[in-house]
Short mmCIF file of C-alpha atoms in Angstrom, two decimals:
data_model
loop_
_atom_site.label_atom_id
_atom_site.label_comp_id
_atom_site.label_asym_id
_atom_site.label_seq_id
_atom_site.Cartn_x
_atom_site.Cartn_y
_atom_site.Cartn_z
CA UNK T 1 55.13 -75.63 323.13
CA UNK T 2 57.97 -74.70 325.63
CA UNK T 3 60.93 -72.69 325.38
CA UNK T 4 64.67 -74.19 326.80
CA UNK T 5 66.26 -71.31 328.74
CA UNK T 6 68.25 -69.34 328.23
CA UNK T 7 66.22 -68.58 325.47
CA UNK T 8 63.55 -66.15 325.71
CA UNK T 9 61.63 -66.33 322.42
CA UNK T 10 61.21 -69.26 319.94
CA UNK T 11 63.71 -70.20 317.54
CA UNK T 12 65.66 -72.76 315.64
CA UNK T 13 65.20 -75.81 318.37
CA UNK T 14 68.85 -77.00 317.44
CA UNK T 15 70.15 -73.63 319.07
CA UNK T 16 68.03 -73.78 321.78
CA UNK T 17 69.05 -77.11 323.18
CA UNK T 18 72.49 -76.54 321.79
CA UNK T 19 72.49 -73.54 324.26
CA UNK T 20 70.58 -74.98 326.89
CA UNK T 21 73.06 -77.87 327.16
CA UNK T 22 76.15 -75.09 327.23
CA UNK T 23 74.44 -73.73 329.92
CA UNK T 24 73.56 -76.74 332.01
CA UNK T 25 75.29 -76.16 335.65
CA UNK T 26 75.14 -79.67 336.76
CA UNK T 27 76.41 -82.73 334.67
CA UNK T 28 73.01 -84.54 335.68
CA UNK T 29 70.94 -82.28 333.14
CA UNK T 30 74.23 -82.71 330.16
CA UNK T 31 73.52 -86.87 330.58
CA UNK T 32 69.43 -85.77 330.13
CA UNK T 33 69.50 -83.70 327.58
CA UNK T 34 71.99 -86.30 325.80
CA UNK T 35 69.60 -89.55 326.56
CA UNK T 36 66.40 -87.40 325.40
CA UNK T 37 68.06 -86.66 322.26
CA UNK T 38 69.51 -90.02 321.31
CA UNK T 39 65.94 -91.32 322.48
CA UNK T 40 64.83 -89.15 320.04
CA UNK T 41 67.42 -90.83 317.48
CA UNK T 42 66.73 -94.18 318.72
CA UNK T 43 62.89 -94.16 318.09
CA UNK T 44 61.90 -91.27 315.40
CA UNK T 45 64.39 -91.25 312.82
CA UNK T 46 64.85 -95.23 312.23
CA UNK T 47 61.79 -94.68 309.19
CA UNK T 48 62.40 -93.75 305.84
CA UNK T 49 60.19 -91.29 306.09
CA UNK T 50 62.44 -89.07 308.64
CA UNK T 51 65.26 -88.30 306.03
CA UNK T 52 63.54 -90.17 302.25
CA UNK T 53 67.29 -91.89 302.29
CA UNK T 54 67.61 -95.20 303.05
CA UNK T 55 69.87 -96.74 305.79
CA UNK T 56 68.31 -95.43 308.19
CA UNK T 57 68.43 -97.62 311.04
CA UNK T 58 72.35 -98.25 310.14
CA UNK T 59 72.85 -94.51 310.98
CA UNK T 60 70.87 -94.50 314.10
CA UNK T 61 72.82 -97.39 315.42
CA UNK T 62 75.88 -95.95 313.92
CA UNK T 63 75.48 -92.37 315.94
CA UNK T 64 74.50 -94.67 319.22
CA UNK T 65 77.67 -96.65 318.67
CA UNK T 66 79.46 -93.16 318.32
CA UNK T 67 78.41 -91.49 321.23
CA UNK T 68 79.63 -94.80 323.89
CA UNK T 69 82.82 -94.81 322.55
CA UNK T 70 82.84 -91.43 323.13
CA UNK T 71 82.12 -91.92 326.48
CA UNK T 72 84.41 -94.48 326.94
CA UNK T 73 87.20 -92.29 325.15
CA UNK T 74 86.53 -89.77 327.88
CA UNK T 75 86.24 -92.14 330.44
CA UNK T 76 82.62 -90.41 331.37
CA UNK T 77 81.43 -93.65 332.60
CA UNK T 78 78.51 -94.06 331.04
CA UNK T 79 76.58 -95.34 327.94
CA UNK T 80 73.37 -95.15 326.21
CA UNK T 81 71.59 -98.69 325.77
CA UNK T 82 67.88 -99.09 325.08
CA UNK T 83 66.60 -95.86 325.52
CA UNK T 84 68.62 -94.99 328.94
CA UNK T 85 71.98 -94.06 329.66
CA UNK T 86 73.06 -96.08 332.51
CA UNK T 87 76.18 -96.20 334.83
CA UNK T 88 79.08 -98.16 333.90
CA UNK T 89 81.29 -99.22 337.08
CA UNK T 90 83.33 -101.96 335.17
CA UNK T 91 83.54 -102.38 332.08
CA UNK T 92 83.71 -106.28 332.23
CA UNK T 93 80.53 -107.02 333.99
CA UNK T 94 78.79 -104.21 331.91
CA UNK T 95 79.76 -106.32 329.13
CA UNK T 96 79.10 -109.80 330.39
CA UNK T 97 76.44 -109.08 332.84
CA UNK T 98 74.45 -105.97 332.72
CA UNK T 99 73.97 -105.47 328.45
CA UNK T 100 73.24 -109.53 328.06
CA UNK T 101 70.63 -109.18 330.74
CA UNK T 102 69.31 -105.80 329.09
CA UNK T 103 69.02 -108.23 325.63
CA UNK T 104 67.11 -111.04 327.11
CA UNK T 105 64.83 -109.26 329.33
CA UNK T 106 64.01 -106.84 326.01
CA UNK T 107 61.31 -109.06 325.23
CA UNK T 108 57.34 -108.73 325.17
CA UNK T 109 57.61 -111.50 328.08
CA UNK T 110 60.18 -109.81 329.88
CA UNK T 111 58.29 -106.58 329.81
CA UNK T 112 58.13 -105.60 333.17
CA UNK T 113 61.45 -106.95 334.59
CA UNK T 114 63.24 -105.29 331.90
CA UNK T 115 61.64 -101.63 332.87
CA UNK T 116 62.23 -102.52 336.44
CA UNK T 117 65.94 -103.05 336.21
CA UNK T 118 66.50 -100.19 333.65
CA UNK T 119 64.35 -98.15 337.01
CA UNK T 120 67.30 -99.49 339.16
CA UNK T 121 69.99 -97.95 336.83
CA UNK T 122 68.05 -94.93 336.21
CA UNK T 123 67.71 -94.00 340.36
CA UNK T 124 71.97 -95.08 340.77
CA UNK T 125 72.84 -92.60 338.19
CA UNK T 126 70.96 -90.09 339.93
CA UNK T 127 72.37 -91.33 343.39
CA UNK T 128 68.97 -92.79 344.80
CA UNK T 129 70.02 -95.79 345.76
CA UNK T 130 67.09 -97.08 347.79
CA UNK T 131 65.37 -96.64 344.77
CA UNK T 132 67.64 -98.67 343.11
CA UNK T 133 67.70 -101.33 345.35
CA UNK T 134 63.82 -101.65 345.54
CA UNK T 135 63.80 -101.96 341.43
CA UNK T 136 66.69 -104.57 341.75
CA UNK T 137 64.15 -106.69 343.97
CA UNK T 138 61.21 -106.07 341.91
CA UNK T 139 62.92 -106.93 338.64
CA UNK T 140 64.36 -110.36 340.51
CA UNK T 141 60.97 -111.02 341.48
CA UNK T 142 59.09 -110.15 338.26
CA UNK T 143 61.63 -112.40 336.01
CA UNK T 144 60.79 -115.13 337.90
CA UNK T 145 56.77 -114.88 337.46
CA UNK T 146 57.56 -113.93 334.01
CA UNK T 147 59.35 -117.54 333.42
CA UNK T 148 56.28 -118.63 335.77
CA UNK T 149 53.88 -117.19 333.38
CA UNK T 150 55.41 -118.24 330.34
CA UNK T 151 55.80 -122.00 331.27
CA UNK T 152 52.27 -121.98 333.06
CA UNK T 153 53.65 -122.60 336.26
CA UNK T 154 51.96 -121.86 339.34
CA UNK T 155 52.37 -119.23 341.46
CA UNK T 156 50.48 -116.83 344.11
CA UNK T 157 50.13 -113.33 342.88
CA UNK T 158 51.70 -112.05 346.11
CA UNK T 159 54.78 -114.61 346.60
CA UNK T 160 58.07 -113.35 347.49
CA UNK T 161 61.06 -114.13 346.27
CA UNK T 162 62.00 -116.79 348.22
CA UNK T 163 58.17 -118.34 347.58
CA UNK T 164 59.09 -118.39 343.70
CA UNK T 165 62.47 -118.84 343.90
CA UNK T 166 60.55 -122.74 345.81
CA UNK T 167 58.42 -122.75 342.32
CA UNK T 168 61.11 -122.63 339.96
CA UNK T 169 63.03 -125.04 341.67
CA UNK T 170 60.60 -127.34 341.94
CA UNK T 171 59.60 -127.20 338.04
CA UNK T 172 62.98 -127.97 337.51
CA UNK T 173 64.30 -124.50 336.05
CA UNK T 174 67.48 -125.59 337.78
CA UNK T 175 68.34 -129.65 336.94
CA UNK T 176 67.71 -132.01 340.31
CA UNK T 177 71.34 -132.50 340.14
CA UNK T 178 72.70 -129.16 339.80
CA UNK T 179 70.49 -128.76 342.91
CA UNK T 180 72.62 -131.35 344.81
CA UNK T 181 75.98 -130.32 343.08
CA UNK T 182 75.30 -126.51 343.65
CA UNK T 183 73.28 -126.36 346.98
CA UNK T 184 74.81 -122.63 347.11
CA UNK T 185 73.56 -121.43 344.19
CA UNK T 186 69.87 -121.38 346.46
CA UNK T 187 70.73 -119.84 349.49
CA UNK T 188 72.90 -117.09 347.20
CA UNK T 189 69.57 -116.82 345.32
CA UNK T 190 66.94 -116.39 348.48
CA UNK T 191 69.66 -114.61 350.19
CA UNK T 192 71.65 -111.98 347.54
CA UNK T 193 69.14 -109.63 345.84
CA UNK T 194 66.59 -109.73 348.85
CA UNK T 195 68.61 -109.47 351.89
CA UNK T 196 70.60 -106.56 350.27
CA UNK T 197 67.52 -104.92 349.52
CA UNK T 198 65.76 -105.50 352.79
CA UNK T 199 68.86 -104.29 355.16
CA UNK T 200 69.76 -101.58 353.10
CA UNK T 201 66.08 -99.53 352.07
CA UNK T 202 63.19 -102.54 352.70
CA UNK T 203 61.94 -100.95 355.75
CA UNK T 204 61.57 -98.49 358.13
CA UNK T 205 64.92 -96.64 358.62
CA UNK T 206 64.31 -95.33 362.15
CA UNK T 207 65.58 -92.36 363.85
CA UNK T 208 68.60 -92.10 362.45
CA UNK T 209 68.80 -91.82 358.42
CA UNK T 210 70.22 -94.87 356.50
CA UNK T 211 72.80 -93.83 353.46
CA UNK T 212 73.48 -97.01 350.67
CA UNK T 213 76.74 -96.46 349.59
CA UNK T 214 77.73 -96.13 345.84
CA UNK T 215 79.60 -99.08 345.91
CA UNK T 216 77.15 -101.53 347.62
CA UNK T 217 74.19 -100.21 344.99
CA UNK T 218 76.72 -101.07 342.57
CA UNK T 219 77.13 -104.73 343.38
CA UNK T 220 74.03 -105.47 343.76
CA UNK T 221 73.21 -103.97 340.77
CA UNK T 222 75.50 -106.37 338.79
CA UNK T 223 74.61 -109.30 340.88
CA UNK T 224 71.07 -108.89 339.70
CA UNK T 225 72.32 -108.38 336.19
CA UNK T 226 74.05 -112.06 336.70
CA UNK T 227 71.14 -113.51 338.41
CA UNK T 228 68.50 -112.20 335.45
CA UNK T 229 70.92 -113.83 332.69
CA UNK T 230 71.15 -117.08 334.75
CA UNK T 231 67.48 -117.26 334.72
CA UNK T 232 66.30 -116.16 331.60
CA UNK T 233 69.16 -118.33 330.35
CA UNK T 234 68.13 -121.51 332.19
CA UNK T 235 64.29 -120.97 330.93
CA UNK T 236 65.78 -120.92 327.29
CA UNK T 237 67.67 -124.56 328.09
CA UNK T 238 64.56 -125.93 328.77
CA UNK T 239 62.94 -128.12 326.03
#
């Protein structure tokens, strides 16, 4: 057991993280103590055993639902999904882009991508950027072995991206003639997510410290969130 200061004895654990949260200087521990108690909403109480009263999981989505929209009635910028609260730069792509790839990706296949870019949203709302740059790669790359895996394709445990990106084009996740029609859509795929990521926080930085700016993280952030739906997507089309 652990006690939440400021209080110094225990008591009712309402007050005490009631009190805690008052007292929170910085608005970084507010957003934690909020995501660790929705979590808490999100995965304990959806039983009928937490209250004996039925409609239970229509209340826990129901207080979820409540706390974005007050977020977005404050214009806080952020809101809970899947057991995170993540940054929300536009609302539009957020809607289209990031919670669509969040849905596809929440999937026993999807497993790893799925934690990966929830990592990458996780370090930009606490301003690592790097960080979240390195999980936007990883989660790229792991999507793609995870449509590998679940068609049987073949693959070398260490490929890159642009060494699966040659797999899945070759199986035919994108159509031949799409291919022709859309001979972009490769070089913005072996290019986007990697190149961002290797410029910005791949390597060595050198003598003099490298800083990702906010708004760079945030692009490629929802260009990965485009690139996950198109390929998750495209594996569904296939018979």
């Amino acid at each position: 057991m652990f006690i939440l200061p400021p209080s110094n004895r225990e008591g009712n654990p309402y007050t005490e993280l009631r009190d805690f949260f008052l007292g929170a200087a910085k608005a970084e521990t507010c957003l934690d103590v909020v995501e660790l108690a929705f979590r808490a909403i999100d995965r304990l109480t959806r039983t009928i055993d937490y209250m004996n009263r039925r409609g239970y999981d229509e209340r826990a989505d129901e207080a979820i639902e409540d706390l974005n929209i007050r977020f977005k009635e404050n214009a806080v910028g952020y809101q809970y999904i899947d057991g995170e609260i993540v940054r929300v730069d536009s609302e539009l792509i957020h809607a289209e882009a990031v919670k669509p790839a969040l849905r596809l990706l929440n999937t026993k296949e999807y497993a790893g991508p799925h934690q990966e870019f929830l990592s990458a949203y996780e370090h930009y709302r606490e301003g690592k950027n790097k960080e979240a740059l390195n999980d936007c790669l990883k989660a790229f790359e792991s999507t793609m072995k995870a449509i590998c895996d679940k068609r049987g394709w073949t693959y070398k445990p260490g490929d890159t991206a642009k060494a699966l990106i040659d797999v899945i084009y070759s199986e035919g996740l994108v159509p031949a003639f799409w291919q022709n029609q859309f001979a972009s859509l490769r070089g913005l795929l072996e290019s986007s997510i990697p190149t961002g990521r290797n410029k910005q926080s791949g390597h060595g930085q050198g003598s003099t410290p490298t800083t990702v700016p906010d708004h760079l993280t945030a692009y490629m952030l929802h260009m990965t969130a485009s690139t996950l739906v198109f390929l998750t997507k495209a594996e569904q089309s296939l018979p």
